CSV table of C-alpha atoms and ligand atoms in Angstrom, one decimal:
chain,number,residue,atom,x,y,z
V,1,MET,CA,89.3,81.9,109.6
V,2,LYS,CA,90.1,85.0,107.5
V,3,ARG,CA,93.3,85.0,105.6
V,4,VAL,CA,95.9,87.1,107.4
V,5,ARG,CA,96.9,90.2,105.5
V,6,THR,CA,99.6,92.6,106.8
V,7,ARG,CA,101.2,95.6,105.3
V,8,PHE,CA,104.2,97.7,105.4
V,9,ALA,CA,103.3,101.4,104.7
V,10,PRO,CA,106.5,103.5,104.5
V,11,SER,CA,106.7,107.1,103.5
V,12,PRO,CA,109.4,107.5,100.8
V,13,THR,CA,112.0,109.4,102.7
V,14,GLY,CA,115.0,108.3,100.6
V,15,PHE,CA,116.4,105.7,103.0
V,16,MET,CA,115.3,102.6,104.9
V,17,HIS,CA,115.6,103.3,108.5
V,18,LEU,CA,116.3,100.2,110.6
V,19,GLY,CA,113.2,100.9,112.7
V,20,GLY,CA,111.1,100.8,109.5
V,21,LEU,CA,112.9,97.7,108.4
V,22,ARG,CA,111.9,96.0,111.7
V,23,THR,CA,108.3,97.0,111.2
V,24,ALA,CA,108.4,95.5,107.7
V,25,LEU,CA,110.1,92.4,109.0
V,26,TYR,CA,107.6,91.7,111.8
V,27,ALA,CA,104.7,92.4,109.4
V,28,TYR,CA,106.3,89.9,106.9
V,29,LEU,CA,107.0,87.3,109.6
V,30,TYR,CA,103.5,87.6,111.0
V,31,ALA,CA,101.9,87.1,107.6
V,32,LYS,CA,104.2,84.3,106.6
V,33,SER,CA,104.0,82.4,109.8
V,34,ASN,CA,100.2,82.4,109.4
V,35,GLY,CA,100.2,81.5,105.7
V,36,GLY,CA,99.0,85.0,104.8
V,37,ASP,CA,99.9,87.9,102.5
V,38,PHE,CA,102.4,90.7,103.0
V,39,ILE,CA,101.6,94.0,101.2
V,40,LEU,CA,103.6,97.0,100.4
V,41,ARG,CA,101.9,100.4,100.3
V,42,ILE,CA,103.6,103.7,99.6
V,43,GLU,CA,102.4,106.6,101.8
V,44,ASP,CA,103.4,109.6,99.7
V,45,THR,CA,100.6,112.0,100.5
V,46,ASP,CA,103.0,114.6,101.8
V,47,GLN,CA,104.1,115.8,98.4
V,48,GLN,CA,106.3,118.5,99.9
V,49,ARG,CA,108.6,115.8,101.2
V,50,TYR,CA,109.0,114.2,97.8
V,51,VAL,CA,112.5,112.7,97.3
V,52,GLU,CA,113.7,111.6,93.9
V,53,GLY,CA,114.4,107.8,93.8
V,54,ALA,CA,113.1,107.3,97.3
V,55,ILE,CA,110.6,104.6,96.3
V,56,ASP,CA,113.3,102.6,94.7
V,57,VAL,CA,115.2,102.6,97.9
V,58,ILE,CA,112.2,101.0,99.6
V,59,TYR,CA,111.7,98.3,96.8
V,60,ASN,CA,115.4,97.5,96.8
V,61,SER,CA,116.0,97.3,100.6
V,62,LEU,CA,113.0,95.0,101.0
V,63,LYS,CA,114.1,92.7,98.3
V,64,GLU,CA,117.7,92.7,99.3
V,65,SER,CA,116.7,91.7,102.8
V,66,GLY,CA,114.5,89.0,101.5
V,67,LEU,CA,111.2,90.5,102.4
V,68,TYR,CA,109.4,89.8,99.2
V,69,TYR,CA,105.9,91.3,99.3
V,70,ASP,CA,102.9,89.6,97.6
V,71,GLU,CA,101.4,92.8,96.4
V,72,GLY,CA,102.8,96.3,95.8
V,73,PRO,CA,103.2,99.2,93.4
V,74,ASP,CA,105.8,97.6,91.2
V,75,ILE,CA,104.3,94.1,91.2
V,76,GLY,CA,100.6,94.8,91.2
V,77,GLY,CA,97.8,92.9,93.0
V,78,ASN,CA,94.0,93.0,93.3
V,79,TYR,CA,93.8,95.9,95.7
V,80,GLY,CA,95.7,98.6,93.9
V,81,PRO,CA,96.8,101.2,93.3
V,82,TYR,CA,99.3,100.7,96.1
V,83,VAL,CA,100.6,104.3,96.1
V,84,GLN,CA,98.5,106.8,98.0
V,85,SER,CA,99.0,109.7,95.7
V,86,GLU,CA,97.2,107.6,93.0
V,87,ARG,CA,94.1,107.1,95.3
V,88,LYS,CA,92.9,110.7,95.6
V,89,GLU,CA,89.5,110.0,94.2
V,90,ILE,CA,89.0,107.1,96.5
V,91,TYR,CA,89.7,109.2,99.6
V,92,ALA,CA,87.4,112.0,98.3
V,93,GLU,CA,84.6,109.5,97.9
V,94,TYR,CA,85.0,108.1,101.4
V,95,ALA,CA,85.5,111.5,103.0
V,96,LYS,CA,82.1,112.6,101.6
V,97,LYS,CA,80.5,109.4,103.0
V,98,LEU,CA,82.0,110.1,106.4
V,99,ILE,CA,80.6,113.6,106.3
V,100,ASP,CA,77.2,112.2,105.6
V,101,LEU,CA,77.6,109.8,108.5
V,102,GLY,CA,78.4,112.7,110.8
V,103,GLY,CA,82.0,111.5,111.3
V,104,ALA,CA,83.6,114.5,109.5
V,105,TYR,CA,82.9,118.1,108.4
V,106,TYR,CA,84.1,120.8,106.1
V,107,CYS,CA,86.1,123.5,107.6
V,108,PHE,CA,86.9,126.9,106.1
V,109,CYS,CA,88.8,128.5,108.9
V,110,SER,CA,91.6,130.8,108.0
V,111,LYS,CA,95.1,130.4,109.2
V,112,GLU,CA,94.6,133.6,111.3
V,113,ARG,CA,91.5,132.2,113.0
V,114,LEU,CA,93.3,129.0,113.8
V,115,GLU,CA,96.3,130.8,115.2
V,116,SER,CA,93.9,132.9,117.4
V,117,LEU,CA,92.9,129.7,119.1
V,118,THR,CA,96.3,129.3,120.7
V,119,ASP,CA,96.1,129.5,124.5
V,120,ALA,CA,98.6,131.1,126.9
V,121,ASN,CA,100.7,127.9,127.0
V,122,GLY,CA,101.1,127.8,123.3
V,123,ASN,CA,98.6,124.9,122.9
V,124,ARG,CA,95.9,125.0,120.3
V,125,LYS,CA,92.9,122.8,119.8
V,126,TYR,CA,90.4,123.3,117.1
V,127,ASP,CA,87.0,124.5,118.5
V,128,LYS,CA,84.7,122.8,116.1
V,129,HIS,CA,83.6,126.2,114.8
V,130,CYS,CA,82.8,124.9,111.3
V,131,LEU,CA,80.9,121.8,112.5
V,132,HIS,CA,78.0,124.2,113.3
V,133,LEU,CA,77.8,125.9,109.9
V,134,PRO,CA,74.4,125.5,108.2
V,135,LYS,CA,74.5,123.0,105.4
V,136,GLU,CA,73.4,125.7,102.8
V,137,GLU,CA,76.3,127.9,103.8
V,138,VAL,CA,78.7,125.1,103.4
V,139,GLU,CA,77.4,124.3,100.0
V,140,ARG,CA,77.5,127.9,98.9
V,141,ARG,CA,81.0,128.4,100.0
V,142,ILE,CA,82.3,125.2,98.3
V,143,ALA,CA,80.4,126.2,95.1
V,144,ALA,CA,82.1,129.6,95.3
V,145,GLY,CA,85.5,127.9,95.2
V,146,GLU,CA,86.4,128.8,98.8
V,147,PRO,CA,89.3,126.6,100.0
V,148,TYR,CA,88.4,124.1,102.7
V,149,VAL,CA,89.7,121.1,104.6
V,150,ILE,CA,87.8,118.2,105.9
V,151,ARG,CA,88.1,117.5,109.6
V,152,GLN,CA,87.2,114.5,111.7
V,153,ASN,CA,84.4,115.0,114.2
V,154,ILE,CA,85.6,113.6,117.5
V,155,PRO,CA,83.2,113.3,120.4
V,156,THR,CA,83.9,115.8,123.2
V,157,GLU,CA,83.3,113.4,126.0
V,158,GLY,CA,83.7,109.7,126.8
V,159,THR,CA,86.6,107.3,126.6
V,160,SER,CA,87.6,105.0,123.8
V,161,SER,CA,89.0,101.6,124.3
V,162,TYR,CA,90.6,99.0,122.2
V,163,GLU,CA,92.9,96.0,122.6
V,164,ASP,CA,96.4,96.0,121.4
V,165,LEU,CA,97.9,92.5,121.1
V,166,ILE,CA,101.2,93.7,122.7
V,167,TYR,CA,100.2,96.5,125.0
V,168,GLY,CA,96.8,95.2,126.1
V,169,THR,CA,93.8,97.5,126.7
V,170,ILE,CA,94.4,101.1,125.6
V,171,ASN,CA,92.0,103.7,127.0
V,172,VAL,CA,92.1,107.2,125.6
V,173,ASP,CA,89.7,110.0,126.7
V,174,TYR,CA,88.2,111.7,123.7
V,175,ASP,CA,88.9,115.2,125.0
V,176,GLU,CA,92.6,114.4,124.6
V,177,LEU,CA,92.0,114.1,120.9
V,178,GLU,CA,91.5,116.8,118.3
V,179,ASP,CA,89.4,117.2,115.2
V,180,ASN,CA,92.3,116.6,112.9
V,181,ILE,CA,92.4,117.3,109.2
V,182,LEU,CA,91.5,114.2,107.1
V,183,ILE,CA,91.6,115.9,103.7
V,184,LYS,CA,93.9,118.8,103.1
V,185,SER,CA,93.1,121.9,101.0
V,186,ASP,CA,95.0,120.4,98.1
V,187,GLY,CA,92.6,117.3,98.2
V,188,MET,CA,95.3,115.0,99.5
V,189,PRO,CA,94.4,112.9,102.6
V,190,THR,CA,96.5,113.0,105.7
V,191,TYR,CA,97.9,109.8,107.2
V,192,ASN,CA,95.0,110.0,109.8
V,193,PHE,CA,92.5,109.3,107.0
V,194,ALA,CA,94.3,107.4,104.4
V,195,ASN,CA,95.6,104.7,106.7
V,196,VAL,CA,92.0,103.7,107.7
V,197,ILE,CA,90.6,103.8,104.2
V,198,ASP,CA,93.5,101.9,102.7
V,199,ASP,CA,93.8,99.3,105.4
V,200,HIS,CA,90.1,98.6,105.1
V,201,LEU,CA,89.9,98.5,101.3
V,202,MET,CA,93.1,96.5,101.1
V,203,GLY,CA,91.7,93.9,103.4
V,204,ILE,CA,94.4,94.3,106.0
V,205,THR,CA,93.5,92.1,109.0
V,206,HIS,CA,96.5,93.0,111.3
V,207,VAL,CA,97.9,96.5,111.5
V,208,ILE,CA,101.6,96.3,112.7
V,209,ARG,CA,103.4,99.6,113.3
V,210,GLY,CA,105.4,101.6,115.8
V,211,THR,CA,104.1,102.6,119.3
V,212,GLU,CA,103.9,106.2,118.2
V,213,TYR,CA,100.5,105.3,116.7
V,214,LEU,CA,99.2,103.7,119.9
V,215,SER,CA,97.4,106.8,121.2
V,216,SER,CA,96.0,108.0,117.9
V,217,THR,CA,94.4,104.7,117.0
V,218,PRO,CA,91.1,105.6,118.8
V,219,LYS,CA,90.6,108.2,116.1
V,220,TYR,CA,91.0,105.6,113.5
V,221,ASN,CA,88.6,103.3,115.3
V,222,LEU,CA,85.9,106.0,115.3
V,223,MET,CA,86.1,105.9,111.5
V,224,TYR,CA,85.9,102.2,111.3
V,225,ASP,CA,82.9,102.3,113.5
V,226,ALA,CA,81.2,105.1,111.6
V,227,PHE,CA,81.6,103.3,108.4
V,228,GLY,CA,80.4,100.1,110.0
V,229,TRP,CA,83.7,98.3,109.1
V,230,GLU,CA,85.4,95.7,111.2
V,231,ARG,CA,88.4,97.2,113.1
V,232,PRO,CA,91.7,95.4,112.3
V,233,VAL,CA,93.7,93.7,115.0
V,234,TYR,CA,96.4,96.1,116.3
V,235,ILE,CA,100.0,95.2,117.0
V,236,HIS,CA,102.1,98.1,118.1
V,237,LEU,CA,105.8,97.6,118.3
V,238,PRO,CA,108.2,98.8,121.0
V,239,THR,CA,110.5,101.8,120.4
V,240,ILE,CA,114.1,101.2,119.4
V,241,MET,CA,116.5,103.3,121.4
V,242,LYS,CA,119.9,104.5,120.5
V,243,ASP,CA,120.9,104.4,124.2
V,244,ALA,CA,119.1,104.7,127.5
V,245,THR,CA,117.5,108.1,126.8
V,246,ARG,CA,117.6,108.7,123.1
V,247,LYS,CA,115.3,107.2,120.4
V,248,LEU,CA,117.0,105.7,117.4
V,249,SER,CA,115.8,108.4,115.1
V,250,LYS,CA,115.6,108.7,111.4
V,251,ARG,CA,117.9,111.6,111.7
V,252,TYR,CA,120.8,109.4,112.7
V,253,GLY,CA,122.3,108.6,109.3
V,254,ASP,CA,124.0,105.5,110.7
V,255,ALA,CA,120.7,103.8,111.3
V,256,ASN,CA,120.0,103.2,107.7
V,257,PHE,CA,120.0,99.9,106.0
V,258,ASP,CA,122.2,101.0,103.1
V,259,ASP,CA,124.8,102.6,105.4
V,260,PHE,CA,125.2,99.4,107.2
V,261,VAL,CA,125.6,97.5,103.9
V,262,ASN,CA,128.2,100.0,102.8
V,263,LYS,CA,130.1,99.7,106.1
V,264,GLY,CA,130.4,96.0,105.4
V,265,TYR,CA,127.6,94.3,107.2
V,266,LEU,CA,126.0,91.4,105.4
V,267,LYS,CA,122.3,91.8,104.6
V,268,GLU,CA,121.5,88.5,106.3
V,269,ALA,CA,123.2,89.6,109.4
V,270,ILE,CA,121.4,93.0,109.4
V,271,ILE,CA,118.0,91.5,109.0
V,272,ASN,CA,118.8,88.9,111.6
V,273,TYR,CA,119.9,91.5,114.1
V,274,VAL,CA,116.9,93.7,113.3
V,275,ALA,CA,114.6,90.7,114.2
V,276,LEU,CA,116.1,90.7,117.7
V,277,LEU,CA,115.2,94.3,118.3
V,278,GLY,CA,112.1,93.7,120.3
V,279,TRP,CA,111.5,90.0,119.7
V,280,ALA,CA,113.1,86.8,121.0
V,281,PRO,CA,112.1,83.3,119.9
V,282,LYS,CA,111.1,80.8,122.6
V,283,ASP,CA,114.4,78.9,122.4
V,284,ASN,CA,116.4,82.1,122.6
V,285,VAL,CA,118.5,81.2,119.6
V,286,GLU,CA,120.0,84.4,118.1
V,287,LYS,CA,121.4,83.4,114.7
V,288,MET,CA,118.5,82.6,112.4
V,289,THR,CA,117.7,82.6,108.7
V,290,LEU,CA,114.6,84.2,107.5
V,291,SER,CA,112.8,80.9,107.1
V,292,GLU,CA,113.8,79.9,110.7
V,293,MET,CA,112.4,83.2,111.8
V,294,ILE,CA,109.1,82.5,110.1
V,295,GLU,CA,109.0,79.1,111.8
V,296,LYS,CA,109.7,80.6,115.3
V,297,PHE,CA,107.8,83.9,115.1
V,298,SER,CA,105.1,84.5,117.6
V,299,LEU,CA,103.6,87.6,119.2
V,300,ASP,CA,104.2,86.5,122.8
V,301,GLY,CA,108.0,86.8,122.1
V,302,ILE,CA,107.6,90.6,121.4
V,303,SER,CA,108.5,92.7,124.4
V,304,LYS,CA,106.7,95.8,125.5
V,305,SER,CA,109.8,97.6,126.7
V,306,PRO,CA,112.0,99.5,124.3
V,307,SER,CA,115.0,97.7,122.9
V,308,ILE,CA,118.4,99.3,122.6
V,309,PHE,CA,120.2,99.2,119.3
V,310,ASP,CA,123.6,97.6,120.1
V,311,GLU,CA,126.1,97.9,117.3
V,312,VAL,CA,128.6,95.7,119.2
V,313,LYS,CA,126.1,92.8,119.1
V,314,LEU,CA,125.4,93.5,115.4
V,315,ARG,CA,129.2,93.3,114.8
V,316,TRP,CA,129.4,90.0,116.6
V,317,LEU,CA,126.5,88.6,114.6
V,318,ASN,CA,128.0,89.8,111.4
V,319,GLY,CA,131.3,88.1,112.3
V,320,GLU,CA,129.3,84.8,112.8
V,321,TYR,CA,127.8,85.2,109.3
V,322,ILE,CA,131.1,86.0,107.8
V,323,ARG,CA,132.8,83.0,109.3
V,324,ALA,CA,130.0,80.8,108.0
V,325,LEU,CA,130.6,81.9,104.4
V,326,GLY,CA,132.5,79.6,102.0
V,327,GLU,CA,136.0,80.8,100.9
V,328,GLU,CA,134.7,82.0,97.5
V,329,GLU,CA,131.6,83.6,99.0
V,330,PHE,CA,133.8,85.5,101.4
V,331,TYR,CA,136.1,86.6,98.6
V,332,GLU,CA,133.2,88.0,96.6
V,333,ALA,CA,131.7,89.8,99.6
V,334,ALA,CA,135.1,91.2,100.6
V,335,LEU,CA,136.2,92.2,97.0
V,336,PRO,CA,134.8,95.7,96.9
V,337,PHE,CA,136.6,96.4,100.2
V,338,LEU,CA,139.8,94.7,99.1
V,339,GLN,CA,139.7,96.8,96.0
V,340,LYS,CA,139.4,100.0,98.1
V,341,SER,CA,142.7,99.1,99.9
V,342,LYS,CA,146.1,100.2,98.9
V,343,VAL,CA,147.2,96.6,98.2
V,344,ASN,CA,144.9,96.5,95.2
V,345,GLY,CA,147.1,95.8,92.2
V,346,LYS,CA,150.1,94.8,94.3
V,347,TYR,CA,149.1,91.5,95.8
V,348,ASP,CA,146.9,88.6,95.1
V,349,LEU,CA,143.6,89.6,96.6
V,350,LYS,CA,142.4,86.1,96.9
V,351,LYS,CA,145.3,85.2,99.1
V,352,ILE,CA,144.7,88.2,101.3
V,353,ALA,CA,141.0,87.3,101.5
V,354,LYS,CA,141.9,83.8,102.8
V,355,LEU,CA,144.0,85.3,105.6
V,356,LEU,CA,141.3,87.8,106.5
V,357,HIS,CA,138.3,85.4,106.5
V,358,GLY,CA,138.5,84.2,110.1
V,359,ARG,CA,139.6,87.6,111.4
V,360,THR,CA,137.0,89.9,110.1
V,361,GLU,CA,133.8,91.1,111.8
V,362,VAL,CA,132.9,94.0,109.5
V,363,LEU,CA,134.1,94.0,105.9
V,364,GLY,CA,134.5,97.8,105.9
V,365,GLU,CA,137.5,97.4,108.2
V,366,ILE,CA,139.5,95.4,105.6
V,367,PRO,CA,141.4,98.4,104.1
V,368,GLU,CA,142.7,99.6,107.4
V,369,LYS,CA,143.7,96.0,108.3
V,370,ILE,CA,145.8,95.6,105.2
V,371,ASP,CA,146.8,99.0,103.8
V,372,TRP,CA,150.2,98.7,105.5
V,373,LEU,CA,150.9,95.7,103.2
V,374,ALA,CA,151.4,98.1,100.4
V,375,GLU,CA,154.4,99.7,101.9
V,376,ILE,CA,156.4,99.5,105.2
V,377,GLU,CA,156.8,102.8,107.0
V,378,PRO,CA,158.8,103.8,110.1
V,379,TYR,CA,157.1,102.3,113.2
V,380,ASP,CA,157.3,102.2,116.9
V,381,LEU,CA,160.2,100.1,117.9
V,382,SER,CA,158.7,99.2,121.3
V,383,LEU,CA,156.7,96.6,119.2
V,384,TYR,CA,159.7,94.4,119.6
V,385,ASP,CA,159.3,94.4,123.4
V,386,ASN,CA,157.5,91.2,124.2
V,387,LYS,CA,157.7,89.5,127.6
V,388,LYS,CA,156.4,86.1,126.6
V,389,ASN,CA,159.0,85.6,123.9
V,390,LYS,CA,161.7,87.5,125.8
V,391,THR,CA,162.4,89.9,123.0
V,392,ASP,CA,163.1,93.6,122.8
V,393,ARG,CA,164.8,95.9,120.3
V,394,GLU,CA,168.3,94.7,121.3
V,395,VAL,CA,167.4,91.1,120.7
V,396,ALA,CA,165.9,92.2,117.4
V,397,LYS,CA,169.1,94.0,116.4
V,398,ASN,CA,171.1,90.9,117.0
V,399,LEU,CA,168.7,88.4,115.5
V,400,LEU,CA,167.6,90.2,112.3
V,401,PRO,CA,170.9,89.6,110.4
V,402,GLU,CA,170.5,85.9,111.2
V,403,ILE,CA,166.9,85.8,110.1
V,404,LYS,CA,167.9,87.6,106.9
V,405,LYS,CA,170.5,85.0,106.2
V,406,TYR,CA,168.1,82.1,106.7
V,407,LEU,CA,165.5,83.7,104.5
V,408,ALA,CA,168.0,84.5,101.7
V,409,GLU,CA,168.7,80.8,101.5
V,410,ILE,CA,165.0,79.8,101.1
V,411,ASP,CA,163.6,79.6,97.6
V,412,ASP,CA,160.2,78.1,98.3
V,413,PHE,CA,158.4,81.0,100.0
V,414,SER,CA,155.3,79.1,100.9
V,415,ASN,CA,154.0,79.4,104.4
V,416,ASP,CA,154.6,75.7,105.3
V,417,ASN,CA,158.1,75.6,103.9
V,418,LEU,CA,159.0,78.9,105.6
V,419,TYR,CA,157.6,77.7,108.9
V,420,GLN,CA,159.4,74.4,108.8
V,421,THR,CA,162.7,75.7,107.6
V,422,LEU,CA,162.9,78.6,110.0
V,423,SER,CA,161.8,76.4,112.9
V,424,ALA,CA,164.6,73.9,112.1
V,425,LYS,CA,167.2,76.7,111.7
V,426,ALA,CA,166.1,78.2,115.1
V,427,ALA,CA,166.4,74.9,116.8
V,428,GLU,CA,169.9,74.3,115.3
V,429,ALA,CA,171.1,77.7,116.4
V,430,GLY,CA,169.5,77.4,119.9
V,431,ILE,CA,167.2,80.3,119.3
V,432,LYS,CA,163.6,80.2,120.6
V,433,SER,CA,161.3,80.0,117.6
V,434,GLY,CA,158.7,82.2,119.3
V,435,ALA,CA,161.3,84.9,119.6
V,436,LEU,CA,162.4,84.5,116.0
V,437,PHE,CA,158.9,84.6,114.6
V,438,TRP,CA,157.9,87.6,116.8
V,439,ILE,CA,160.9,89.7,115.6
V,440,MET,CA,160.5,88.6,112.0
V,441,ARG,CA,156.8,89.5,112.0
V,442,ILE,CA,157.4,93.0,113.4
V,443,ALA,CA,160.3,93.5,111.1
V,444,ILE,CA,158.4,92.7,107.9
V,445,THR,CA,155.1,94.4,108.8
V,446,GLY,CA,155.8,97.2,111.3
V,447,GLN,CA,152.4,96.2,112.8
V,448,GLY,CA,151.5,95.0,116.2
V,449,VAL,CA,148.5,93.1,114.9
V,450,THR,CA,148.5,91.3,111.5
V,451,PRO,CA,146.1,89.0,109.8
V,452,GLY,CA,148.5,86.0,110.2
V,453,GLY,CA,151.8,85.0,111.6
V,454,ALA,CA,155.4,85.8,110.4
V,455,THR,CA,155.6,83.1,107.8
V,456,GLU,CA,152.1,83.8,106.4
V,457,MET,CA,153.0,87.4,106.0
V,458,ALA,CA,156.3,86.6,104.4
V,459,ALA,CA,154.6,84.2,102.0
V,460,LEU,CA,152.2,86.9,101.0
V,461,LEU,CA,155.0,89.6,100.5
V,462,GLY,CA,157.3,87.2,98.6
V,463,LYS,CA,161.0,86.8,98.9
V,464,GLU,CA,162.2,90.1,97.5
V,465,GLU,CA,159.8,92.3,99.4
V,466,THR,CA,160.4,90.3,102.6
V,467,LEU,CA,164.2,90.8,102.4
V,468,GLU,CA,163.9,94.5,101.6
V,469,ARG,CA,161.7,95.0,104.6
V,470,ILE,CA,164.2,93.2,106.8
V,471,ASP,CA,166.9,95.7,105.6
V,472,PHE,CA,164.5,98.6,106.3
V,473,SER,CA,164.0,97.4,109.8
V,474,MET,CA,167.7,96.8,110.4
V,475,ASP,CA,168.3,100.4,109.4
V,476,LEU,CA,165.6,101.6,111.6
V,477,LEU,CA,166.9,99.7,114.6
V,478,ASN,CA,170.5,100.9,114.1
V,479,LYS,CA,169.6,104.6,113.7
W,501,LIG,N1,103.6,106.0,106.8
W,501,LIG,C1,103.6,105.7,108.2
W,501,LIG,C2,105.0,105.8,108.6
W,501,LIG,O1,105.9,105.7,107.8
W,501,LIG,C3,103.1,104.3,108.4
W,501,LIG,C4,102.5,104.0,109.7
W,501,LIG,C5,101.7,102.7,109.6
W,501,LIG,O2,102.3,101.6,109.4
W,501,LIG,O3,100.5,102.8,109.7
W,501,LIG,O4,105.3,105.9,109.8
């Protein structure tokens, strides 16, 4: 059997959209699960859309997500160049061949003439005007330097048919298709032409891409057939939706790989989640490493129906990955976010990281979870109202002086010692420890939700700060 070769062929837009990342991932998984090669090709023929640094974004996001390609512009390979703008001569050569084979023709039509073809509904279809120009005239006009494009010659009748491994038999009537431009007047190919030439010359056996190409694939097949080349196997992937009606579009900035990384999602979690957007393994396991995905990947697990991008699920998965990190790994991952918080420089970030580890789903939320640690500010006194512990602000008013007294006598402000000593004091005085800890936690944090209990928070703040905050809260209660 032929060695499987798949490719990812992004246009350098400046960001890695998650839809693109999913195409790359499935192409990678298909190649790797079949012992084949995964190739990166840059489709940059639209030079007007050139974005500085955009190709690096592609290299980096693929490598960071673990999708190492076997051939590509920056690492080379036997089928290069892997950047389309460097393959202009190749396209010119094959365009000429296709013209000789009757599959394409030169077109000199002016913009005005093309515009005049627009019908009452605003639709326009090229009328094959230049297909019928005598050969001598074509040669004369080219020699005279007249600008031209090369168009594909599509039959006017009949139906084309091919098999897609996901969507089954696809039939398209030729009269729904148009004689699209293959080579533009600047000599650059369009996607319509370049994808065929490159996929063939690069030995691509399986073309994996989004469903938006499902209906234009018959055009590409005409070229494979005209050249006498074997058509690749087609695997079109279901659309990813933002919600029930809207596509997850490149325009939504929040659907980019880098944005998710910056928000505090782990790369492993992102790539794992992206894998589930349209595919499920037979055992329905959701948390998988890349090598587990390679093991489990098969096309019959790919669904035909669109999948909905669900950030809540991504959050959950990210939380799972975060909990699975070792203490030190978590600290390193969390560090940039800890450093962004107001506590930076005030408290031991390692200690805070330890408290946050089991309580964090997305790292970007760390600053808002701990900023209050830097300074206590007036807060809502109804936080003291707690049914379970039978507390309210009156109870707090009475208990806080006691709590302060106990704390003042404690020198070892470790969590364990604080917890034991205060529990014992509460028992001695006949105070419910639940009530004591509730009141103390609100008094020293001013927060309803904290990344740890009263004594953990006091251990973090230290004795001096803890006592100052109790004073602050007594004042606040007595106002
Ligand atoms: N450059 C095309 C895109 O970014 C690639 C489509 C394909 O994989 O053939 O959509």
